[in-house]
PDB file of C-alpha atoms in Angstrom:
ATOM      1  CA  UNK A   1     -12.804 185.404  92.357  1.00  0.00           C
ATOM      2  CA  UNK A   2     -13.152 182.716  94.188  1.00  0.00           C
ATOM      3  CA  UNK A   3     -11.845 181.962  98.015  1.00  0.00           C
ATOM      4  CA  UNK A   4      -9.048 180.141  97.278  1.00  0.00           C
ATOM      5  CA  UNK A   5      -7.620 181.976  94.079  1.00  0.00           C
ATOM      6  CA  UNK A   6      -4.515 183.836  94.410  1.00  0.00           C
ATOM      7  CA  UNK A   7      -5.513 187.902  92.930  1.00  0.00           C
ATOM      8  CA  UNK A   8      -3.649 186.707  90.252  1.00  0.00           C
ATOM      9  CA  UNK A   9      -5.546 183.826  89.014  1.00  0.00           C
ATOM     10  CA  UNK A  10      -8.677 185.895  89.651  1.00  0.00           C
ATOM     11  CA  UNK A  11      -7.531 188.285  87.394  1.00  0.00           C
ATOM     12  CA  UNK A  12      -6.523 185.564  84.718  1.00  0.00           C
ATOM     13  CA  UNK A  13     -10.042 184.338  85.131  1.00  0.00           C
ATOM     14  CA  UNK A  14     -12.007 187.987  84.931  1.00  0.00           C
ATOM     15  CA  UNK A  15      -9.527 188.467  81.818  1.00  0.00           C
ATOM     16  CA  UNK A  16     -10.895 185.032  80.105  1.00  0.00           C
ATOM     17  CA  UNK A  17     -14.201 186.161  80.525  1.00  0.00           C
ATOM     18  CA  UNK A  18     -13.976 189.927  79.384  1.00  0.00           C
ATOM     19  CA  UNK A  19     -11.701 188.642  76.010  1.00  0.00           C
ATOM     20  CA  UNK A  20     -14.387 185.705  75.471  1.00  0.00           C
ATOM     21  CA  UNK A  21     -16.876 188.759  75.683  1.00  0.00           C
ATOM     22  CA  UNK A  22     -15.756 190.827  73.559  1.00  0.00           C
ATOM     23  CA  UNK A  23     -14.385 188.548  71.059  1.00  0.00           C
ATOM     24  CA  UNK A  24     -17.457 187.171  70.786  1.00  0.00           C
ATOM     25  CA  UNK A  25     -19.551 189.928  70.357  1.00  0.00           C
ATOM     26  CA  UNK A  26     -17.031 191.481  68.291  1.00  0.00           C
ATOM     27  CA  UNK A  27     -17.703 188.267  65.750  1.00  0.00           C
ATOM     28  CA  UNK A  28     -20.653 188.027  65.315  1.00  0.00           C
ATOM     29  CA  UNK A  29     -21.153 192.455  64.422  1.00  0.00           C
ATOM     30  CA  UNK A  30     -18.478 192.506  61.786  1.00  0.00           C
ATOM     31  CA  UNK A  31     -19.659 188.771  60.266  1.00  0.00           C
ATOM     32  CA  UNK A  32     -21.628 191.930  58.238  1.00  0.00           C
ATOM     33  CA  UNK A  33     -19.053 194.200  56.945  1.00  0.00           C
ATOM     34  CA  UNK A  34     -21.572 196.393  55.272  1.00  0.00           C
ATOM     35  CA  UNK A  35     -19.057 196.748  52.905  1.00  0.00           C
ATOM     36  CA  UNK A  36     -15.976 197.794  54.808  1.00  0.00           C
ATOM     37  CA  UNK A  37     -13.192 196.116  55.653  1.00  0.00           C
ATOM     38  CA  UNK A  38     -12.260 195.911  59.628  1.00  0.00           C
ATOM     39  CA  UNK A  39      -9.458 197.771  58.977  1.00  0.00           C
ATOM     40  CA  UNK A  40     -10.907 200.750  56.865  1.00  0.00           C
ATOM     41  CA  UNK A  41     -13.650 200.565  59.680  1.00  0.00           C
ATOM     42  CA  UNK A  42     -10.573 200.683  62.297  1.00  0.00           C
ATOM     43  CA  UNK A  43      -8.585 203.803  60.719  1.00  0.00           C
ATOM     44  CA  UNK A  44     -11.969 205.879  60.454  1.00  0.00           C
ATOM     45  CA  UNK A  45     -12.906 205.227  63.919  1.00  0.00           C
ATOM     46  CA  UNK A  46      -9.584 206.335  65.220  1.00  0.00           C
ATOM     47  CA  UNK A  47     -10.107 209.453  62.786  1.00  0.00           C
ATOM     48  CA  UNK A  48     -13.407 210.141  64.011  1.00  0.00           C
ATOM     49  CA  UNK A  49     -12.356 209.687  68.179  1.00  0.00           C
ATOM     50  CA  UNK A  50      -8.584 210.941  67.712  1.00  0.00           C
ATOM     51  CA  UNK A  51      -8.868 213.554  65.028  1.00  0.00           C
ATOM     52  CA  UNK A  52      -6.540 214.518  62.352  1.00  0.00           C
ATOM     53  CA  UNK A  53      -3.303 212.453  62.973  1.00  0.00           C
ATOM     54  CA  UNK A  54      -0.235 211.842  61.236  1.00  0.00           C
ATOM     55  CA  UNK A  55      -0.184 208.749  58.873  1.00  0.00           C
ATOM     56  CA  UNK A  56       2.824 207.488  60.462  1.00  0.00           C
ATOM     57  CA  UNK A  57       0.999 207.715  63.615  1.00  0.00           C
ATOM     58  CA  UNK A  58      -2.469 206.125  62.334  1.00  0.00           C
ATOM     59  CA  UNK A  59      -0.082 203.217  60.603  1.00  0.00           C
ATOM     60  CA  UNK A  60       1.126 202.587  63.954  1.00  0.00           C
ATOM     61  CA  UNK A  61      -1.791 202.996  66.065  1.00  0.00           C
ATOM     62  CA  UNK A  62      -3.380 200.472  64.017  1.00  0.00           C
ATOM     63  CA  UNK A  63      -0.679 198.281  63.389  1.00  0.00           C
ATOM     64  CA  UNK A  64      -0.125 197.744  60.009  1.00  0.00           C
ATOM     65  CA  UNK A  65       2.960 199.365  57.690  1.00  0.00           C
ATOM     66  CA  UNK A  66       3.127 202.851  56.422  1.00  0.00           C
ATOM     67  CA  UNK A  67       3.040 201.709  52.743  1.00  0.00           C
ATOM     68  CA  UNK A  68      -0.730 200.207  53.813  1.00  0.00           C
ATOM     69  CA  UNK A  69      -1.975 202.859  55.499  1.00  0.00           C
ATOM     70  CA  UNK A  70      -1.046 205.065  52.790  1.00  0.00           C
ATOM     71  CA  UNK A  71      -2.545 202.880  49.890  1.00  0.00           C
ATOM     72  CA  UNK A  72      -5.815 202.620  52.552  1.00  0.00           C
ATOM     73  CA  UNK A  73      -6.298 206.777  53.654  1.00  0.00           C
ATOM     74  CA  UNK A  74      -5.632 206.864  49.574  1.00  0.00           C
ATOM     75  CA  UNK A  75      -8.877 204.991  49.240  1.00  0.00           C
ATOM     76  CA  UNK A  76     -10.824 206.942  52.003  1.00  0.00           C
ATOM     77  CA  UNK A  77      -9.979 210.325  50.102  1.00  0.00           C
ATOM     78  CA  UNK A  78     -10.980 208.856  47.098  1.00  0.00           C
ATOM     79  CA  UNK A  79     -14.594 207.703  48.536  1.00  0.00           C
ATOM     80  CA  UNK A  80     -15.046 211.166  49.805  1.00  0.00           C
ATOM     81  CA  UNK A  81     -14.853 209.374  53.449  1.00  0.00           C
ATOM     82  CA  UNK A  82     -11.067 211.428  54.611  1.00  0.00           C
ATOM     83  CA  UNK A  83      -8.704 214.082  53.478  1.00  0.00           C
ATOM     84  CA  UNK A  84      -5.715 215.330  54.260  1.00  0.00           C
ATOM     85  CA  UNK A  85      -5.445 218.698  56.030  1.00  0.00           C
ATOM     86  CA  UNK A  86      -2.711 221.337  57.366  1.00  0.00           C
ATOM     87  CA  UNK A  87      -1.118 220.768  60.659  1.00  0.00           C
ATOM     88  CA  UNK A  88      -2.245 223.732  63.127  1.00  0.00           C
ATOM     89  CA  UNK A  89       0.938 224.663  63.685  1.00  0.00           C
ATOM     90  CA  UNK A  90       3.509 223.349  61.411  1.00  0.00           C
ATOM     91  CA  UNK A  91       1.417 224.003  57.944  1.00  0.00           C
ATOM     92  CA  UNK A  92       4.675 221.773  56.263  1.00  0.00           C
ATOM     93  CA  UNK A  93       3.114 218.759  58.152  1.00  0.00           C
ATOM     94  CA  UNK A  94      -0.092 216.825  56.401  1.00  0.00           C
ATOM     95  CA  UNK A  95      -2.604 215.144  58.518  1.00  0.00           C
ATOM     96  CA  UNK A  96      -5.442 212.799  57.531  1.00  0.00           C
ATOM     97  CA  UNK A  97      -8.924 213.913  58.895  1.00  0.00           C
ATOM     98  CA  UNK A  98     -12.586 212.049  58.559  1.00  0.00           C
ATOM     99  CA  UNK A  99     -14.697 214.020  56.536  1.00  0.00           C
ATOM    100  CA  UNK A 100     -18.593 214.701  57.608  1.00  0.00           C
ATOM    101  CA  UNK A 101     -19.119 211.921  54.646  1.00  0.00           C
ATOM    102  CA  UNK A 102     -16.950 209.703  56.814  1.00  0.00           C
ATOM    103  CA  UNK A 103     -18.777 210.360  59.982  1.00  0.00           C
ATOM    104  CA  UNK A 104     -22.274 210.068  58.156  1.00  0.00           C
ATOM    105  CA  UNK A 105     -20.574 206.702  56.937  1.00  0.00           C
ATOM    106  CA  UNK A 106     -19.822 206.057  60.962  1.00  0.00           C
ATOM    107  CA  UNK A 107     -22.488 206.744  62.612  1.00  0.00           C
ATOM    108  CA  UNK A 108     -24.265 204.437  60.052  1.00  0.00           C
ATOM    109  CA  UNK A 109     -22.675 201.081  61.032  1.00  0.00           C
ATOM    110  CA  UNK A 110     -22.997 201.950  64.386  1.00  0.00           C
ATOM    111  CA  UNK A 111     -26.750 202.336  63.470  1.00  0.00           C
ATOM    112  CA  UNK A 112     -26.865 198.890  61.951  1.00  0.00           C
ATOM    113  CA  UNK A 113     -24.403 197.262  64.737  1.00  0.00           C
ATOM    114  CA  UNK A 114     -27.029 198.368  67.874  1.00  0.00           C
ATOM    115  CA  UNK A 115     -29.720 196.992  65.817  1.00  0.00           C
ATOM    116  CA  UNK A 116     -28.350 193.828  65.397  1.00  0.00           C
ATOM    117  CA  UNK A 117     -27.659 193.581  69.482  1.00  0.00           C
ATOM    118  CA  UNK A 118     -31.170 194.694  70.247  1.00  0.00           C
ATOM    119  CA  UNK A 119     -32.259 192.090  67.586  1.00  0.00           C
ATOM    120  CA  UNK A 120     -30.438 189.754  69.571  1.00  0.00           C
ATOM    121  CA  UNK A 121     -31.350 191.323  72.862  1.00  0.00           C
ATOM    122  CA  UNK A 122     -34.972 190.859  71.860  1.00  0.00           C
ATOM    123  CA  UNK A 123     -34.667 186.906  71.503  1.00  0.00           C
ATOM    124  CA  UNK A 124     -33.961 186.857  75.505  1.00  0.00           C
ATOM    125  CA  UNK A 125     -36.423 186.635  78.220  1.00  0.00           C
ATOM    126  CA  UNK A 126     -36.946 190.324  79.602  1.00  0.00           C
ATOM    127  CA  UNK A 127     -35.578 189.167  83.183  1.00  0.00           C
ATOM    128  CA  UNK A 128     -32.401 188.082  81.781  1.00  0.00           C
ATOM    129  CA  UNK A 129     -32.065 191.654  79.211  1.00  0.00           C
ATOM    130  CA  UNK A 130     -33.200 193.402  82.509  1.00  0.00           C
ATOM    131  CA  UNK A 131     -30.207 191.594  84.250  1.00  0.00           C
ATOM    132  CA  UNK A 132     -28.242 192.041  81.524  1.00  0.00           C
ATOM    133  CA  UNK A 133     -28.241 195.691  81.317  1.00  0.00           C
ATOM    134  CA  UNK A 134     -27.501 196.004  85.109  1.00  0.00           C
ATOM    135  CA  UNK A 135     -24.313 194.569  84.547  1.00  0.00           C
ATOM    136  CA  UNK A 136     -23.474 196.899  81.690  1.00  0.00           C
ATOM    137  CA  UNK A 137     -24.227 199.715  83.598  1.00  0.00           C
ATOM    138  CA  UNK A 138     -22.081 198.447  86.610  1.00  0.00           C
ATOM    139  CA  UNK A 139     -19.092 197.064  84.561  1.00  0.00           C
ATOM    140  CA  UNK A 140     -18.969 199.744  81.780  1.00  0.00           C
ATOM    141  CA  UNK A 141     -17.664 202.500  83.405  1.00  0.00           C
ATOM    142  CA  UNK A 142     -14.935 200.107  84.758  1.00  0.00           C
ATOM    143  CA  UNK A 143     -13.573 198.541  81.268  1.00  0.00           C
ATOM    144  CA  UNK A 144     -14.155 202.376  80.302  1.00  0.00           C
ATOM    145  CA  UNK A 145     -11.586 203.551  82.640  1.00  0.00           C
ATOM    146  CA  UNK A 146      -9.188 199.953  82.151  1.00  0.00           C
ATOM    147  CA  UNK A 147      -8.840 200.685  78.767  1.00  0.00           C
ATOM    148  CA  UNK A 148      -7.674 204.330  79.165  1.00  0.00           C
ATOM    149  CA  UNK A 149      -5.266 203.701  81.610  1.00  0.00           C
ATOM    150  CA  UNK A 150      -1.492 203.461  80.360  1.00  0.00           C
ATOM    151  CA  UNK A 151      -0.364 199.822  79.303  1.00  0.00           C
ATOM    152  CA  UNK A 152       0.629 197.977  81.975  1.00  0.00           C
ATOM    153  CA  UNK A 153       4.417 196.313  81.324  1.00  0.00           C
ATOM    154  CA  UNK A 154       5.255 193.283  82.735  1.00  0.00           C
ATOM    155  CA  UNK A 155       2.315 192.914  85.272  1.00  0.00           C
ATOM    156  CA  UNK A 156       3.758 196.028  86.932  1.00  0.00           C
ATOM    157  CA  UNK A 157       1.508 198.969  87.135  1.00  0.00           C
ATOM    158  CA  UNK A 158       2.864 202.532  85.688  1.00  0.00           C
ATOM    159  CA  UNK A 159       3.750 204.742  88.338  1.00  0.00           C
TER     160      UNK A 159
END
């Protein structure tokens, strides 16, 4: 931020740069789908960080309509990669679960997505990786703890 930006403007700018970031980055992983759609790849990730959750819920948490999400977790069951299991307590109430396949599946592309990064990582000078990574470890923990916090309405924070 510079001296003569309001905190607001400073923000705008910090919020260019994070979006430009992660857009970017976000690109250039899934240009290789490795045979999964963003949005299958989206609804297991939620499954595997969330656990078993309502389809109405994962249809809204991903932002796409009921009659989708069902056709989609209809696909995961069928590819071994979710199921649907009992609600703890209300065993009337279905939820959709990852399976270990699903995981295994997971844990996979986020194999092949880090080695395409350190590929990348390993086409820079070390002084500028070495730089690099001291940033990530200051400005990680931050976006960590932005991202959890409750939206934030109308540029007023929650109370």
């Amino acid at each position: 931020m510079g001296m003569d930006e309001t905190p607001e403007e400073g923000y705008q700018e910090v919020a260019a740069e994070l979006n430009e970031l992660a857009i970017g980055l976000v690109r250039h992983l899934l240009s290789d789908r490795q045979g999964m759609s963003l949005t299958t790849a989206a609804a297991l990730s939620r499954l595997e960080q969330e656990g078993p959750i309502r389809l109405t819920a994962l249809a809204a948490a991903e932002g796409i309509a009921q009659p989708s999400m069902t056709a989609l977790v209809h696909r995961l069951e069928d590819q071994g990669l979710a199921t649907r299991v009992s609600h703890p307590e209300d065993g009337r109430v279905r939820l959709v679960a990852i399976t270990q396949a699903g995981r295994e599946v997971m844990a996979e592309r986020r194999r092949a997505q880090c080695a395409r990064v350190a590929d990348m990582l390993a086409a820079l000078p070390e002084q500028d990786v070495r730089v690099l990574g001291e940033a990530m470890r200051t400005a990680l923990p931050i976006v960590r703890r932005m991202v959890r916090r409750p939206s934030v309405v109308g540029g007023e924070s929650p109370s």
